[in-house]
mmCIF file of C-alpha atoms in Angstrom:
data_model
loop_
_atom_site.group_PDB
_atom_site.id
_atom_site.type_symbol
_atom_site.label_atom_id
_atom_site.label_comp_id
_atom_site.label_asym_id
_atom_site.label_seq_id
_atom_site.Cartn_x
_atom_site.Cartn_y
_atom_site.Cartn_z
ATOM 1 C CA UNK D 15 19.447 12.473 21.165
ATOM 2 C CA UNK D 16 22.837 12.841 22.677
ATOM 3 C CA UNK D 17 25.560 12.167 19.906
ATOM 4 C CA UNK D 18 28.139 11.575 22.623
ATOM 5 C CA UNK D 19 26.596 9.187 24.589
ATOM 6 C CA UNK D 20 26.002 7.294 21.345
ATOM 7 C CA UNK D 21 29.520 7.490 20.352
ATOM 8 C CA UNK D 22 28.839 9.034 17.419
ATOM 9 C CA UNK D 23 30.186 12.822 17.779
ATOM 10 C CA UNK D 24 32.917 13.749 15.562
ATOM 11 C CA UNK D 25 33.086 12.189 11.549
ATOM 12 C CA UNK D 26 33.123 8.542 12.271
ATOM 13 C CA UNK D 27 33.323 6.451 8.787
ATOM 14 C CA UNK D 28 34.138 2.457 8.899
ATOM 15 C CA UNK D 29 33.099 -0.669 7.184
ATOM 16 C CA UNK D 30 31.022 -1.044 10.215
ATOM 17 C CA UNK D 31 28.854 -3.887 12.116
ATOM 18 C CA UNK D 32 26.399 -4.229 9.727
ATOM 19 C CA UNK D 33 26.857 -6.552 6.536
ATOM 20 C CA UNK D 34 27.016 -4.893 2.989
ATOM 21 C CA UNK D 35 23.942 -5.981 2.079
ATOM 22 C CA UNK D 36 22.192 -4.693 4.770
ATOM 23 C CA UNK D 37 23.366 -1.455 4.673
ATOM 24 C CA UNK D 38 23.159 -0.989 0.914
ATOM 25 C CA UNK D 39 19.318 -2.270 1.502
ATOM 26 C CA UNK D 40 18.692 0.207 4.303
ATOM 27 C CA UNK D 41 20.587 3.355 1.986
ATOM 28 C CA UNK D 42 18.402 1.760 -1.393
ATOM 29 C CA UNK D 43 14.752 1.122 1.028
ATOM 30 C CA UNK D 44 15.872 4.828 2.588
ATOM 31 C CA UNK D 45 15.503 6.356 -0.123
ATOM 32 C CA UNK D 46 12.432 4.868 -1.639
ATOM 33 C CA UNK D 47 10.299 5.151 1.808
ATOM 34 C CA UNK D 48 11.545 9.221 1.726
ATOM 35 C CA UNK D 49 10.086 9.664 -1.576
ATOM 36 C CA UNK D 50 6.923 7.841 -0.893
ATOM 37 C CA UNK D 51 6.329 9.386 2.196
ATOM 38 C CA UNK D 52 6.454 12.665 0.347
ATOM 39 C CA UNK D 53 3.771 11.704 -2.481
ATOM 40 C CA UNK D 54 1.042 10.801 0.111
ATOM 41 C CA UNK D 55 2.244 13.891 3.220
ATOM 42 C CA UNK D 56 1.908 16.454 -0.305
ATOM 43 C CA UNK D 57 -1.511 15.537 -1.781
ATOM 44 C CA UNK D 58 -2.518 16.939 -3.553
ATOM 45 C CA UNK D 59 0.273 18.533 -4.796
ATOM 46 C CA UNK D 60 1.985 15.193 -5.733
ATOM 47 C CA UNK D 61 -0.821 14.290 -7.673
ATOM 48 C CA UNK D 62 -1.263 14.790 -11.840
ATOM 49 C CA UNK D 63 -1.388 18.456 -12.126
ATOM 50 C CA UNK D 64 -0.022 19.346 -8.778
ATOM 51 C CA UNK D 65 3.218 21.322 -8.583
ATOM 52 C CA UNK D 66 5.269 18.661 -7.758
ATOM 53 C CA UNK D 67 4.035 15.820 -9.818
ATOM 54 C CA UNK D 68 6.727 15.837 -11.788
ATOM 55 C CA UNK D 69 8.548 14.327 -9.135
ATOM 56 C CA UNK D 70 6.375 11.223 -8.610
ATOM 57 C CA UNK D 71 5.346 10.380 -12.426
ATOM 58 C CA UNK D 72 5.419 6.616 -12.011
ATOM 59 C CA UNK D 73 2.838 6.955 -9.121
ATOM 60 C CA UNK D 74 0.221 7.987 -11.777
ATOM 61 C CA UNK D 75 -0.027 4.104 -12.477
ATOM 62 C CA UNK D 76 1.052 2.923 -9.654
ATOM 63 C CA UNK D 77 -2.306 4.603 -7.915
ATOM 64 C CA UNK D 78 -4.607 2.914 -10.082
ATOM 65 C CA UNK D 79 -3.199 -0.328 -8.408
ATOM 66 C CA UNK D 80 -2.776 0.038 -4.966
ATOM 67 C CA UNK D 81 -6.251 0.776 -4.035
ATOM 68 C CA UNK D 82 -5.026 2.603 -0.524
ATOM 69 C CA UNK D 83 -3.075 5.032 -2.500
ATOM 70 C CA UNK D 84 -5.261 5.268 -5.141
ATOM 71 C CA UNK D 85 -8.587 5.600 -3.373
ATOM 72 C CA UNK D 86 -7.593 8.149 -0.331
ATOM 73 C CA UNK D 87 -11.262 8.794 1.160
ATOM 74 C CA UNK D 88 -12.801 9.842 3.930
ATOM 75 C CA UNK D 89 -13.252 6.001 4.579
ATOM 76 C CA UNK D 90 -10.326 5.461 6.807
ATOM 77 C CA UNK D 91 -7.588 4.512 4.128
ATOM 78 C CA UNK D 92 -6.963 7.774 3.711
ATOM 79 C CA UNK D 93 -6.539 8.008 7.762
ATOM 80 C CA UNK D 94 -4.084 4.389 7.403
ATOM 81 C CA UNK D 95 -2.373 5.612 4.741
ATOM 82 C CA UNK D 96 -1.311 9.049 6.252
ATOM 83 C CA UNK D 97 -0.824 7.228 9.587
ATOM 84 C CA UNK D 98 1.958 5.003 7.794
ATOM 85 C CA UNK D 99 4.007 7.356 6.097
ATOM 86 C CA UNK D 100 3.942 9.045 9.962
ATOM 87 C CA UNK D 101 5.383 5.829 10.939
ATOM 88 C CA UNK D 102 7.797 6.079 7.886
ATOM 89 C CA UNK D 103 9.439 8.688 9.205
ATOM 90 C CA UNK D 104 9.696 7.637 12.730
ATOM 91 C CA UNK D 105 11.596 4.216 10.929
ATOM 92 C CA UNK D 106 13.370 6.556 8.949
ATOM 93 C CA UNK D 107 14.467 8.277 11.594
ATOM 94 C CA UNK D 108 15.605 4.700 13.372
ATOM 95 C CA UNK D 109 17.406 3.364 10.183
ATOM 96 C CA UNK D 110 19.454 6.874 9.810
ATOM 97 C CA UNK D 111 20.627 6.364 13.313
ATOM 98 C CA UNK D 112 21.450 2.711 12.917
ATOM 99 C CA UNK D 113 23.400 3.774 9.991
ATOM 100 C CA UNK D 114 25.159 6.071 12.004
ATOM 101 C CA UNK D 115 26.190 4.034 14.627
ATOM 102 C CA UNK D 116 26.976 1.470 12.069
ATOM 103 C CA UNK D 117 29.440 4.218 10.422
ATOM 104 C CA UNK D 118 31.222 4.330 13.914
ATOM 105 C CA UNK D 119 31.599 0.595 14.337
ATOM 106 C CA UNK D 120 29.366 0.871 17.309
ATOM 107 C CA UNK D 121 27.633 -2.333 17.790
ATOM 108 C CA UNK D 122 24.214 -0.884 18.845
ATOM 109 C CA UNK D 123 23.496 -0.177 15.328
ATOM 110 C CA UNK D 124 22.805 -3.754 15.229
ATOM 111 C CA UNK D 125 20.064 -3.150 17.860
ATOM 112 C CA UNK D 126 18.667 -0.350 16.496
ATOM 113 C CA UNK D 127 18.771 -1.949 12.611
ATOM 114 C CA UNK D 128 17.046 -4.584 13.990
ATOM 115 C CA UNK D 129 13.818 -3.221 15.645
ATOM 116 C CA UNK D 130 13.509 -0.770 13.019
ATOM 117 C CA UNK D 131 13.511 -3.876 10.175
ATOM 118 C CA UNK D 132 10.960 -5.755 12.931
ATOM 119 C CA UNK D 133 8.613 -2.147 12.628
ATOM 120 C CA UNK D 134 8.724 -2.247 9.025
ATOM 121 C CA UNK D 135 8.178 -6.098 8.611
ATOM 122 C CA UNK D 136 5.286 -5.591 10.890
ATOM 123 C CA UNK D 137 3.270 -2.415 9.185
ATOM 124 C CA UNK D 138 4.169 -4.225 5.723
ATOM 125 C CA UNK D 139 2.444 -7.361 6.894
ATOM 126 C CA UNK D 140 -0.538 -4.967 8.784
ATOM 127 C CA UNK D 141 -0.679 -2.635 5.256
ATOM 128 C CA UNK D 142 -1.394 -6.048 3.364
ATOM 129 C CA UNK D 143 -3.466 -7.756 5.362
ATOM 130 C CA UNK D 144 -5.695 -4.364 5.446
ATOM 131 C CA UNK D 145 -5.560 -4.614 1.657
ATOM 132 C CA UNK D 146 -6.864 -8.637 1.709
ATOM 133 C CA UNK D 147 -9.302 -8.016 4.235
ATOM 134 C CA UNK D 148 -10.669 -5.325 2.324
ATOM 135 C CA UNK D 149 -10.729 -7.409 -0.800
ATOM 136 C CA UNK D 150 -8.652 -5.242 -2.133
ATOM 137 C CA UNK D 151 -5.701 -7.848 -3.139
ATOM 138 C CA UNK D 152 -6.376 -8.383 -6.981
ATOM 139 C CA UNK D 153 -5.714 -6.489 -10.147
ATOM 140 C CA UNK D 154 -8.129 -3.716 -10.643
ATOM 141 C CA UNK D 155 -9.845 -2.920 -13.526
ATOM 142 C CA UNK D 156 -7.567 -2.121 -15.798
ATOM 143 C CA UNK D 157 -4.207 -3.762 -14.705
ATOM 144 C CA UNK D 158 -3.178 -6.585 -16.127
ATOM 145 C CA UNK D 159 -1.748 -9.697 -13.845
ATOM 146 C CA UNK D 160 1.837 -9.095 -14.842
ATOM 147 C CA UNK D 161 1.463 -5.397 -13.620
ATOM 148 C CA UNK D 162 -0.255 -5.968 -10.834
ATOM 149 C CA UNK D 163 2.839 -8.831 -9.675
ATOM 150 C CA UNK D 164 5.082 -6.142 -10.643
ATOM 151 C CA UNK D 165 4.324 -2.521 -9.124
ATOM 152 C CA UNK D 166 2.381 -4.148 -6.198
ATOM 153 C CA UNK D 167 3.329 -7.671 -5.017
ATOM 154 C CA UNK D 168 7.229 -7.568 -5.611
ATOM 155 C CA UNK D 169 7.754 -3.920 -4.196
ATOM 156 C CA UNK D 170 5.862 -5.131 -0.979
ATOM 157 C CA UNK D 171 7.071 -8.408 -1.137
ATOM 158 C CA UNK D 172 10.427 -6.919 -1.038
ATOM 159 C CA UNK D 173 9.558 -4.777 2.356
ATOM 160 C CA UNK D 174 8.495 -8.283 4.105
ATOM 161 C CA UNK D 175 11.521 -10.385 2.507
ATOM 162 C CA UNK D 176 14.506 -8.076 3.584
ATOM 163 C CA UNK D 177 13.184 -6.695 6.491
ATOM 164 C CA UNK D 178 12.654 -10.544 7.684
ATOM 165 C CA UNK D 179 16.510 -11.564 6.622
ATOM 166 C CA UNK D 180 17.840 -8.826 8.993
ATOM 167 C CA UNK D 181 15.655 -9.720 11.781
ATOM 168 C CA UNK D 182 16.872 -13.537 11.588
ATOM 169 C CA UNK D 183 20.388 -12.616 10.662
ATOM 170 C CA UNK D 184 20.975 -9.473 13.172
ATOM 171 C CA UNK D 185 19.009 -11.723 15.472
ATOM 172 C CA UNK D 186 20.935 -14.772 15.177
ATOM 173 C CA UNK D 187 23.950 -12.430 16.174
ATOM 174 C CA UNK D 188 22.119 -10.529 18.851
ATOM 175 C CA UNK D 189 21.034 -13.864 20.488
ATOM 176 C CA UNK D 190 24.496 -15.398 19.930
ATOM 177 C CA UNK D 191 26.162 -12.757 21.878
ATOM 178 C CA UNK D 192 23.658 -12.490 24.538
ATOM 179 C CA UNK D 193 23.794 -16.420 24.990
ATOM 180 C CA UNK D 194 27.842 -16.182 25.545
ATOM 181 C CA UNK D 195 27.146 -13.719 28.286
ATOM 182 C CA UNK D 196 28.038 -14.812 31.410
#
């Protein structure tokens, strides 16, 4: 990647292109895709008992309800579910440089922003109809309705919600300015 030809060489730091919203959801979702990357890329280490389990306690329950995290066999979940924290990283990788480009006003952070939040939308929507399809998508034994809506539905629901706001609203703007072109 050449920083120059992206404008970004030197400290850059400015409100930016991108809404506040938008980049406080990219910095919050960041962060949260980073760590769960790490618990599945360190099995078992990240599991109970591993050496760095202490770093991903809540996963303990949150294991017993998503059944590709939980249930990482030789079946091909294991195989999806290592795949997509891969493709974490790449998206990672895309939001870090949108942010980036966003810190130096440059308007291709808008761009970038907005085909990463189109990748994520589209592996949320793949990683849950893989769960349905496997008939996968209720409360296992165990898990009561309530936690099941919380730990599994609203944390993925979020990752099809905001990823699908900044696709309309970056573009909206993309298609606006494109449209004004001569």
């Amino acid at each position: 990647i050449n920083a120059e030809y992206m404008g970004v060489s030197g400290l850059c730091i400015s409100m930016g292109v991108l809404p506040g919203w938008i980049v406080g959801w990219l910095l919050v979702s960041t962060g949260l895709v980073v760590w769960d990357c790490s618990f599945v890329l360190l099995r078992p280490e990240s599991l109970a008992g591993g050496k760095y389990a202490w770093a991903f306690k809540p996963y303990e329950k949150y294991i017993t309800i998503d059944h590709f995290y939980g249930h990482m066999v030789n079946d091909g979940t294991k195989w999806f579910t290592i795949g997509q924290s891969i493709v974490n990283i790449i998206e990672i990788t895309f939001i870090v440089i949108g942010l980036l480009l966003n810190a130096c006003n440059k308007r291709a952070a808008e761009l970038v922003v907005y085909s990463a939040s189109l990748c994520v939308l589209a592996k949320t929507v793949l990683y849950l109809l893989l769960e349905i399809l496997s008939g996968n998508i209720a409360p296992s034994a165990g898990t009561t309705m309530a936690e099941w809506i919380l730990l599994f539905i609203i944390p993925n629901g979020c990752w099809i919600v905001f990823p699908l706001l900044i696709a309309f609203g970056i573009g909206s703007k993309i298609s606006a300015s494109l449209n004004a072109a001569p």
